[in-house]
Short mmCIF file of C-alpha atoms and ligand atoms in Angstrom, two decimals:
data_model
loop_
_atom_site.label_atom_id
_atom_site.label_comp_id
_atom_site.label_asym_id
_atom_site.label_seq_id
_atom_site.Cartn_x
_atom_site.Cartn_y
_atom_site.Cartn_z
CA UNK R 20 0.05 0.10 0.12
CA UNK R 21 1.33 3.48 -0.86
CA UNK R 22 1.05 6.66 1.19
CA UNK R 23 -0.90 8.31 -1.77
CA UNK R 24 -2.53 6.83 -4.76
CA UNK R 25 -3.07 8.85 -7.91
CA UNK R 26 -5.19 8.38 -10.96
CA UNK R 27 -5.68 10.79 -13.86
CA UNK R 28 -8.29 10.59 -16.72
CA UNK R 29 -9.02 12.99 -19.65
CA UNK R 30 -12.40 13.86 -21.03
CA UNK R 31 -13.53 13.03 -24.60
CA UNK R 32 -15.08 14.87 -27.48
CA UNK R 33 -17.49 13.12 -29.86
CA UNK R 34 -16.47 14.48 -33.30
CA UNK R 35 -19.53 12.75 -34.84
CA UNK R 36 -22.08 10.06 -34.30
CA UNK R 37 -23.61 10.81 -30.87
CA UNK R 38 -27.07 9.38 -30.35
CA UNK R 39 -26.80 7.38 -33.73
CA UNK R 40 -24.08 5.27 -32.02
CA UNK R 41 -26.76 3.99 -29.64
CA UNK R 42 -28.53 2.57 -32.77
CA UNK R 43 -25.57 0.71 -34.12
CA UNK R 44 -24.14 3.69 -36.38
CA UNK R 45 -20.54 4.43 -36.22
CA UNK R 46 -19.06 7.41 -34.13
CA UNK R 47 -15.67 9.10 -34.02
CA UNK R 48 -14.38 10.35 -30.72
CA UNK R 49 -11.01 11.93 -29.62
CA UNK R 50 -9.53 12.28 -26.12
CA UNK R 51 -9.87 15.81 -24.64
CA UNK R 52 -6.68 16.62 -22.67
CA UNK R 53 -7.29 20.32 -21.96
CA UNK R 54 -9.17 19.41 -18.94
CA UNK R 55 -9.02 16.36 -16.75
CA UNK R 56 -9.94 14.72 -13.51
CA UNK R 57 -7.34 13.70 -10.91
CA UNK R 58 -8.18 11.42 -7.91
CA UNK R 59 -6.03 11.20 -4.87
CA UNK R 60 -6.45 8.13 -2.39
CA UNK R 61 -5.07 8.29 1.06
CA UNK R 62 -5.66 6.30 4.32
CA UNK R 63 -8.81 7.24 6.14
CA UNK R 64 -9.10 6.87 10.04
CA UNK R 65 -12.37 4.88 10.33
CA UNK R 66 -14.54 4.63 7.26
CA UNK R 67 -14.52 5.53 3.41
CA UNK R 68 -14.54 9.35 2.90
CA UNK R 69 -15.08 11.16 -0.23
CA UNK R 70 -14.64 14.69 -1.50
CA UNK R 71 -15.78 15.87 -4.78
CA UNK R 72 -17.53 18.99 -6.27
CA UNK R 73 -20.92 17.81 -5.08
CA UNK R 74 -20.23 16.20 -1.75
CA UNK R 75 -17.85 16.03 1.11
CA UNK R 76 -18.43 13.33 3.84
CA UNK R 77 -18.60 9.57 4.37
CA UNK R 78 -19.28 7.39 1.51
CA UNK R 79 -22.00 5.57 3.54
CA UNK R 80 -23.98 8.87 3.74
CA UNK R 81 -23.29 10.10 0.05
CA UNK R 82 -26.38 11.24 -1.86
CA UNK R 83 -28.08 9.10 -4.41
CA UNK R 84 -26.87 11.50 -7.19
CA UNK R 85 -23.43 9.94 -6.80
CA UNK R 86 -24.62 6.25 -6.66
CA UNK R 87 -22.45 5.39 -9.69
CA UNK R 88 -19.41 6.70 -7.84
CA UNK R 89 -20.31 4.86 -4.66
CA UNK R 90 -20.85 1.78 -6.59
CA UNK R 91 -17.57 1.81 -8.45
CA UNK R 92 -15.54 2.53 -5.24
CA UNK R 93 -17.17 -0.41 -3.42
CA UNK R 94 -16.77 -2.76 -6.43
CA UNK R 95 -13.09 -1.87 -6.66
CA UNK R 96 -12.44 -2.47 -2.94
CA UNK R 97 -14.31 -5.77 -3.27
CA UNK R 98 -12.35 -6.73 -6.47
CA UNK R 99 -9.15 -5.98 -4.78
CA UNK R 100 -10.25 -7.57 -1.54
CA UNK R 101 -9.46 -4.49 0.47
CA UNK R 102 -12.91 -3.94 2.01
CA UNK R 103 -11.44 -3.57 5.53
CA UNK R 104 -9.02 -0.62 4.42
CA UNK R 105 -10.72 2.61 4.83
CA UNK R 106 -9.70 5.19 2.24
CA UNK R 107 -10.10 8.92 1.79
CA UNK R 108 -10.87 9.64 -2.00
CA UNK R 109 -10.38 13.23 -3.19
CA UNK R 110 -11.57 13.88 -6.75
CA UNK R 111 -10.26 17.24 -8.29
CA UNK R 112 -11.90 18.24 -11.63
CA UNK R 113 -11.20 20.80 -14.32
CA UNK R 114 -13.68 18.96 -16.67
CA UNK R 115 -17.16 20.61 -16.40
CA UNK R 116 -19.94 17.98 -15.63
CA UNK R 117 -22.99 17.69 -17.85
CA UNK R 118 -21.21 19.24 -20.70
CA UNK R 119 -20.89 16.27 -23.09
CA UNK R 120 -17.22 15.95 -22.50
CA UNK R 121 -17.49 12.62 -20.68
CA UNK R 122 -17.01 13.73 -17.12
CA UNK R 123 -18.82 10.64 -15.48
CA UNK R 124 -16.71 8.12 -17.23
CA UNK R 125 -13.68 10.28 -16.63
CA UNK R 126 -14.29 10.30 -12.75
CA UNK R 127 -14.79 6.63 -12.81
CA UNK R 128 -11.58 5.93 -14.78
CA UNK R 129 -9.51 8.28 -12.49
CA UNK R 130 -11.02 6.78 -9.28
CA UNK R 131 -10.33 3.11 -10.37
CA UNK R 132 -6.81 4.04 -11.48
CA UNK R 133 -6.22 5.76 -8.11
CA UNK R 134 -7.44 3.00 -5.97
CA UNK R 135 -5.24 0.47 -7.89
CA UNK R 136 -2.27 2.75 -7.62
CA UNK R 137 -2.82 3.22 -3.91
CA UNK R 138 -3.03 -0.52 -3.14
CA UNK R 139 -0.02 -0.96 -5.63
CA UNK R 140 -1.96 -3.27 -7.86
CA UNK R 141 -1.46 -3.72 -11.68
CA UNK R 142 -4.54 -2.83 -13.88
CA UNK R 143 -5.19 -3.81 -17.46
CA UNK R 144 -7.69 -2.10 -19.78
CA UNK R 145 -10.07 -4.95 -19.75
CA UNK R 146 -10.47 -4.92 -15.91
CA UNK R 147 -10.80 -1.15 -16.12
CA UNK R 148 -13.49 -1.49 -18.75
CA UNK R 149 -15.58 -3.79 -16.71
CA UNK R 150 -15.24 -1.84 -13.55
CA UNK R 151 -16.13 1.51 -15.20
CA UNK R 152 -19.07 0.01 -17.14
CA UNK R 153 -20.98 -0.64 -13.95
CA UNK R 154 -21.07 3.00 -12.94
CA UNK R 155 -21.70 4.12 -16.51
CA UNK R 156 -24.84 1.92 -16.62
CA UNK R 157 -26.14 3.65 -13.34
CA UNK R 158 -25.63 7.11 -14.92
CA UNK R 159 -26.62 6.38 -18.50
CA UNK R 160 -28.89 3.38 -18.36
CA UNK R 161 -27.72 1.87 -21.73
CA UNK R 162 -24.44 3.63 -22.63
CA UNK R 163 -22.88 2.72 -26.00
CA UNK R 164 -19.51 2.76 -24.25
CA UNK R 165 -17.94 5.33 -26.44
CA UNK R 166 -17.10 7.71 -23.57
CA UNK R 167 -15.11 5.15 -21.55
CA UNK R 168 -13.48 3.49 -24.54
CA UNK R 169 -12.18 6.86 -25.65
CA UNK R 170 -10.90 7.82 -22.19
CA UNK R 171 -9.33 4.56 -21.41
CA UNK R 172 -7.64 4.34 -24.91
CA UNK R 173 -6.43 7.91 -24.77
CA UNK R 174 -6.46 7.87 -28.66
CA UNK R 175 -8.98 8.99 -31.34
CA UNK R 176 -11.35 5.97 -31.78
CA UNK R 177 -13.66 4.76 -34.46
CA UNK R 178 -16.55 3.21 -32.57
CA UNK R 179 -19.04 0.94 -34.46
CA UNK R 180 -20.34 -1.01 -31.56
CA UNK R 181 -18.96 -2.56 -28.35
CA UNK R 182 -17.13 -5.18 -30.25
CA UNK R 183 -15.78 -3.03 -33.12
CA UNK R 184 -13.51 -0.23 -31.70
CA UNK R 185 -10.42 0.78 -33.74
CA UNK R 186 -7.79 3.39 -32.67
CA UNK R 187 -7.49 5.67 -35.65
CA UNK R 188 -4.66 8.08 -36.60
CA UNK R 189 -6.25 11.05 -38.06
CA UNK R 190 -4.28 13.18 -40.65
CA UNK R 191 -6.51 16.27 -39.91
CA UNK R 192 -4.48 19.39 -39.53
CA UNK R 193 -7.14 21.74 -38.27
CA UNK R 194 -8.31 22.96 -34.88
CA UNK R 195 -11.43 22.06 -32.88
CA UNK R 196 -12.93 24.93 -30.75
CA UNK R 197 -14.88 23.56 -27.78
CA UNK R 198 -17.37 25.97 -26.42
CA UNK R 199 -19.41 25.25 -23.12
CA UNK R 200 -22.97 26.64 -23.30
CA UNK R 201 -23.00 26.72 -19.44
CA UNK R 202 -26.24 24.76 -19.53
CA UNK R 203 -25.91 21.36 -17.96
CA UNK R 204 -27.12 18.49 -20.17
CA UNK R 205 -28.56 15.27 -18.91
CA UNK R 206 -27.35 12.18 -20.91
CA UNK R 207 -29.93 9.84 -19.47
CA UNK R 208 -32.85 12.17 -20.23
CA UNK R 209 -31.70 13.00 -23.87
CA UNK R 210 -30.99 9.29 -24.62
CA UNK R 211 -34.47 8.32 -23.30
CA UNK R 212 -36.37 11.02 -25.25
CA UNK R 213 -34.60 9.90 -28.46
CA UNK R 214 -35.70 6.34 -27.60
CA UNK R 215 -39.33 7.56 -27.20
CA UNK R 216 -39.14 9.28 -30.69
CA UNK R 217 -38.02 6.13 -32.20
CA UNK R 218 -40.69 4.16 -30.63
CA UNK R 219 -43.32 6.76 -31.99
CA UNK R 220 -41.85 6.83 -35.55
CA UNK R 221 -39.30 4.20 -36.20
CA UNK R 222 -38.97 4.59 -39.92
CA UNK R 223 -38.39 8.44 -39.88
CA UNK R 224 -36.06 8.63 -36.93
CA UNK R 225 -34.12 5.49 -38.04
CA UNK R 226 -33.60 7.07 -41.46
CA UNK R 227 -32.02 10.16 -39.61
CA UNK R 228 -29.68 7.89 -37.57
CA UNK R 229 -28.49 6.19 -40.91
CA UNK R 230 -27.86 9.66 -42.31
CA UNK R 231 -25.82 10.58 -39.38
CA UNK R 232 -24.00 7.21 -39.80
CA UNK R 233 -23.26 8.05 -43.58
CA UNK R 234 -22.00 11.51 -42.59
CA UNK R 235 -19.65 9.83 -39.95
CA UNK R 236 -18.32 7.58 -42.65
CA UNK R 237 -17.68 10.50 -44.91
CA UNK R 238 -15.80 12.26 -42.04
CA UNK R 239 -13.69 9.18 -41.43
CA UNK R 240 -12.61 9.15 -45.23
CA UNK R 241 -11.85 12.77 -45.11
CA UNK R 242 -9.90 12.66 -41.86
CA UNK R 243 -7.33 10.55 -43.68
CA UNK R 244 -6.90 12.87 -46.56
CA UNK R 245 -6.97 16.10 -44.44
CA UNK R 246 -10.06 17.56 -46.30
CA UNK R 247 -11.01 20.01 -43.52
CA UNK R 248 -13.72 21.74 -45.46
CA UNK R 249 -15.61 18.47 -46.18
CA UNK R 250 -15.22 17.41 -42.55
CA UNK R 251 -16.72 20.75 -41.42
CA UNK R 252 -19.60 20.39 -43.85
CA UNK R 253 -20.53 16.99 -42.52
CA UNK R 254 -20.32 18.29 -38.96
CA UNK R 255 -22.95 20.99 -39.65
CA UNK R 256 -25.07 18.56 -41.45
CA UNK R 257 -25.02 16.24 -38.42
CA UNK R 258 -25.86 19.19 -36.08
CA UNK R 259 -29.08 19.76 -38.27
CA UNK R 260 -29.92 16.15 -37.98
CA UNK R 261 -29.49 16.16 -34.27
CA UNK R 262 -31.65 19.32 -34.12
CA UNK R 263 -34.30 17.65 -35.97
CA UNK R 264 -34.50 14.87 -33.28
CA UNK R 265 -34.75 17.51 -30.64
CA UNK R 266 -31.47 17.18 -28.79
CA UNK R 267 -30.29 20.75 -29.49
CA UNK R 268 -31.73 23.85 -28.03
CA UNK R 269 -31.73 27.63 -28.93
CA UNK R 270 -28.62 28.23 -27.03
CA UNK R 271 -26.66 25.53 -28.88
CA UNK R 272 -28.06 26.52 -32.24
CA UNK R 273 -26.91 30.08 -31.60
CA UNK R 274 -23.42 29.04 -30.69
CA UNK R 275 -23.29 26.91 -33.92
CA UNK R 276 -24.47 29.80 -35.97
CA UNK R 277 -22.05 32.30 -34.39
CA UNK R 278 -19.11 29.94 -35.11
CA UNK R 279 -20.15 29.55 -38.76
CA UNK R 280 -20.54 33.30 -39.15
CA UNK R 281 -17.10 33.81 -37.79
CA UNK R 282 -15.64 31.44 -40.39
CA UNK R 283 -15.82 28.11 -38.79
CA UNK R 284 -15.67 25.27 -41.48
CA UNK R 285 -18.42 23.44 -39.63
CA UNK R 286 -20.00 23.27 -36.07
CA UNK R 287 -22.18 20.95 -34.15
CA UNK R 288 -23.16 20.11 -30.66
CA UNK R 289 -21.06 17.32 -29.00
CA UNK R 290 -22.30 14.58 -26.53
CA UNK R 291 -25.94 14.05 -25.62
CA UNK R 292 -26.95 17.84 -26.18
CA UNK R 293 -29.77 19.90 -24.74
CA UNK R 294 -26.95 21.78 -23.15
CA UNK R 295 -23.27 21.05 -22.71
CA UNK R 296 -20.74 22.02 -25.51
CA UNK R 297 -20.55 22.89 -29.11
CA UNK R 298 -17.58 22.06 -31.30
CA UNK R 299 -16.39 23.99 -34.31
CA UNK R 300 -13.71 23.31 -36.71
CA UNK R 301 -11.20 25.93 -38.04
CA UNK R 302 -8.11 25.92 -40.41
CA UNK R 303 -5.63 27.64 -38.17
CA UNK R 304 -4.88 29.34 -34.86
CA UNK R 305 -5.95 32.79 -36.00
CA UNK R 306 -9.37 31.71 -37.28
CA UNK R 307 -9.86 29.42 -34.26
CA UNK R 308 -9.42 32.44 -31.99
CA UNK R 309 -11.87 34.35 -34.03
CA UNK R 310 -14.34 31.63 -33.78
CA UNK R 311 -13.75 31.13 -29.94
CA UNK R 312 -14.29 34.84 -29.40
CA UNK R 313 -17.55 34.80 -31.49
CA UNK R 314 -18.94 31.93 -29.43
CA UNK R 315 -17.82 33.69 -26.10
CA UNK R 316 -19.63 36.88 -27.30
CA UNK R 317 -22.73 34.67 -27.95
CA UNK R 318 -22.63 33.54 -24.29
CA UNK R 319 -20.21 30.51 -24.10
CA UNK R 320 -18.99 30.34 -20.57
CA UNK R 321 -15.67 28.76 -21.44
CA UNK R 322 -13.87 27.88 -24.61
CA UNK R 323 -10.91 25.66 -25.58
CA UNK R 324 -8.83 25.56 -28.77
CA UNK R 325 -7.68 22.01 -29.45
CA UNK R 326 -5.08 21.14 -32.32
CA UNK R 327 -6.03 17.97 -33.96
CA UNK R 328 -2.42 17.39 -34.82
CA UNK R 329 -0.66 18.42 -31.69
CA UNK R 330 -3.08 17.75 -28.86
CA UNK R 331 -4.31 14.27 -29.53
O1 PMV P 404 -23.20 13.39 -23.03
P1 PMV P 404 -22.04 12.37 -23.03
O2 PMV P 404 -20.82 12.94 -23.02
O3 PMV P 404 -22.30 11.40 -21.94
O4 PMV P 404 -22.18 11.48 -24.40
C1 PMV P 404 -23.30 10.72 -24.72
C2 PMV P 404 -23.28 10.15 -25.92
C3 PMV P 404 -24.52 9.48 -26.55
O5 PMV P 404 -24.33 8.94 -27.90
C4 PMV P 404 -25.74 10.41 -26.62
C5 PMV P 404 -25.05 8.32 -25.53
C6 PMV P 404 -24.07 7.08 -25.68
O6 PMV P 404 -24.21 6.27 -24.88
O7 PMV P 404 -23.33 6.91 -26.69
#
C-alpha cells in the first residue's frame, strides 16, 4: 500500500455520431486533454470518505446522485479484497460535468486508477472497462460505451459497436474549438427522449440515424486525406439532423450559428446535447481564436482551442 494513490483521466469529444451510435451507427471520438480529472487516495481513519464537487463526507451517507461513484468504489475495494481498508478519496476536476465531455466516465476511470495505484496493484484495460461500465450503466442506463473507450484508450477511436473499436490516426491538421454553453445537459434524459421518438416513428427517426452514420463514414474518409472543408460540412449537416431529433436547443443553435458566421468550417453540438458543449472546426490558430471569441460573445462560458495534430 502506498501513502498516496493517484489516478488521472482525460475527457472526450465526440467528433461525430452521438445518439446514432446507440442505434448501431458508427461514431468518432477523440480524447480531450485540455481538462482532466485527478483522484487522490489516502488512508482514512475509520470509514471511507469522499470529497468531490458535489459532496464531502462519508461514502456511507453520500447522496443518491453519486450512486455510480459509490458503486464503483465499493466494487473496486471488493475486487481488490481491500474492504477492510478505509480510504479517503479526493476528486479534483477541471472537466465541467453535464457538458458532453465525458465527465462521468472520466471520474470513474480516474477513481479506479487511483485505487489500484494506492494498493499498488497492476490494472489492465479489460478490468478497467468492466469496472467503469458498472457505474456508466447507473448514470446512463444503456451507454454505447464510447465515452469510457475513448478515455481509457487515450487515442482517437472509431466506434461501431462494443466489439468494433479501432484506434485511428487522423491526418487532420485543423483545430477544434470547444465551447461550453454553461447549460448542464442530462445524458440519461436525452437518450430516453430519443428512444421515445424512435418508438413513435421508427422509420423516420431510423432514417435520420442512418444519415448521421453516412456522414460519420464520410468524415472518416476525409480525416485521412485532411479535407477539412468536407469534414466541417458533415459536422454542420449532423448538427441539423441532431436538431431535428430535438437534442439541440436555442442556445446551442446560436453558438453553432455564431461559429459559422465567424468563419468556422463546420460546427455541431457534442455529446448528448440539450446543453453542454458545441464544437467547431477551423483551419488555423488565427481563425480558431476568431471563432472562440464569437462563441464567447454569444454567451459561451468557457472555450478551449484544440489542435487535431498536436493535442491528440
Ligand atoms: O453526453 P455524453 O458525453 O455522456 O455523451 C453521450 C453520447 C450518446 O451517444 C448520446 C450516448 C451514448 O451512450 O453513446
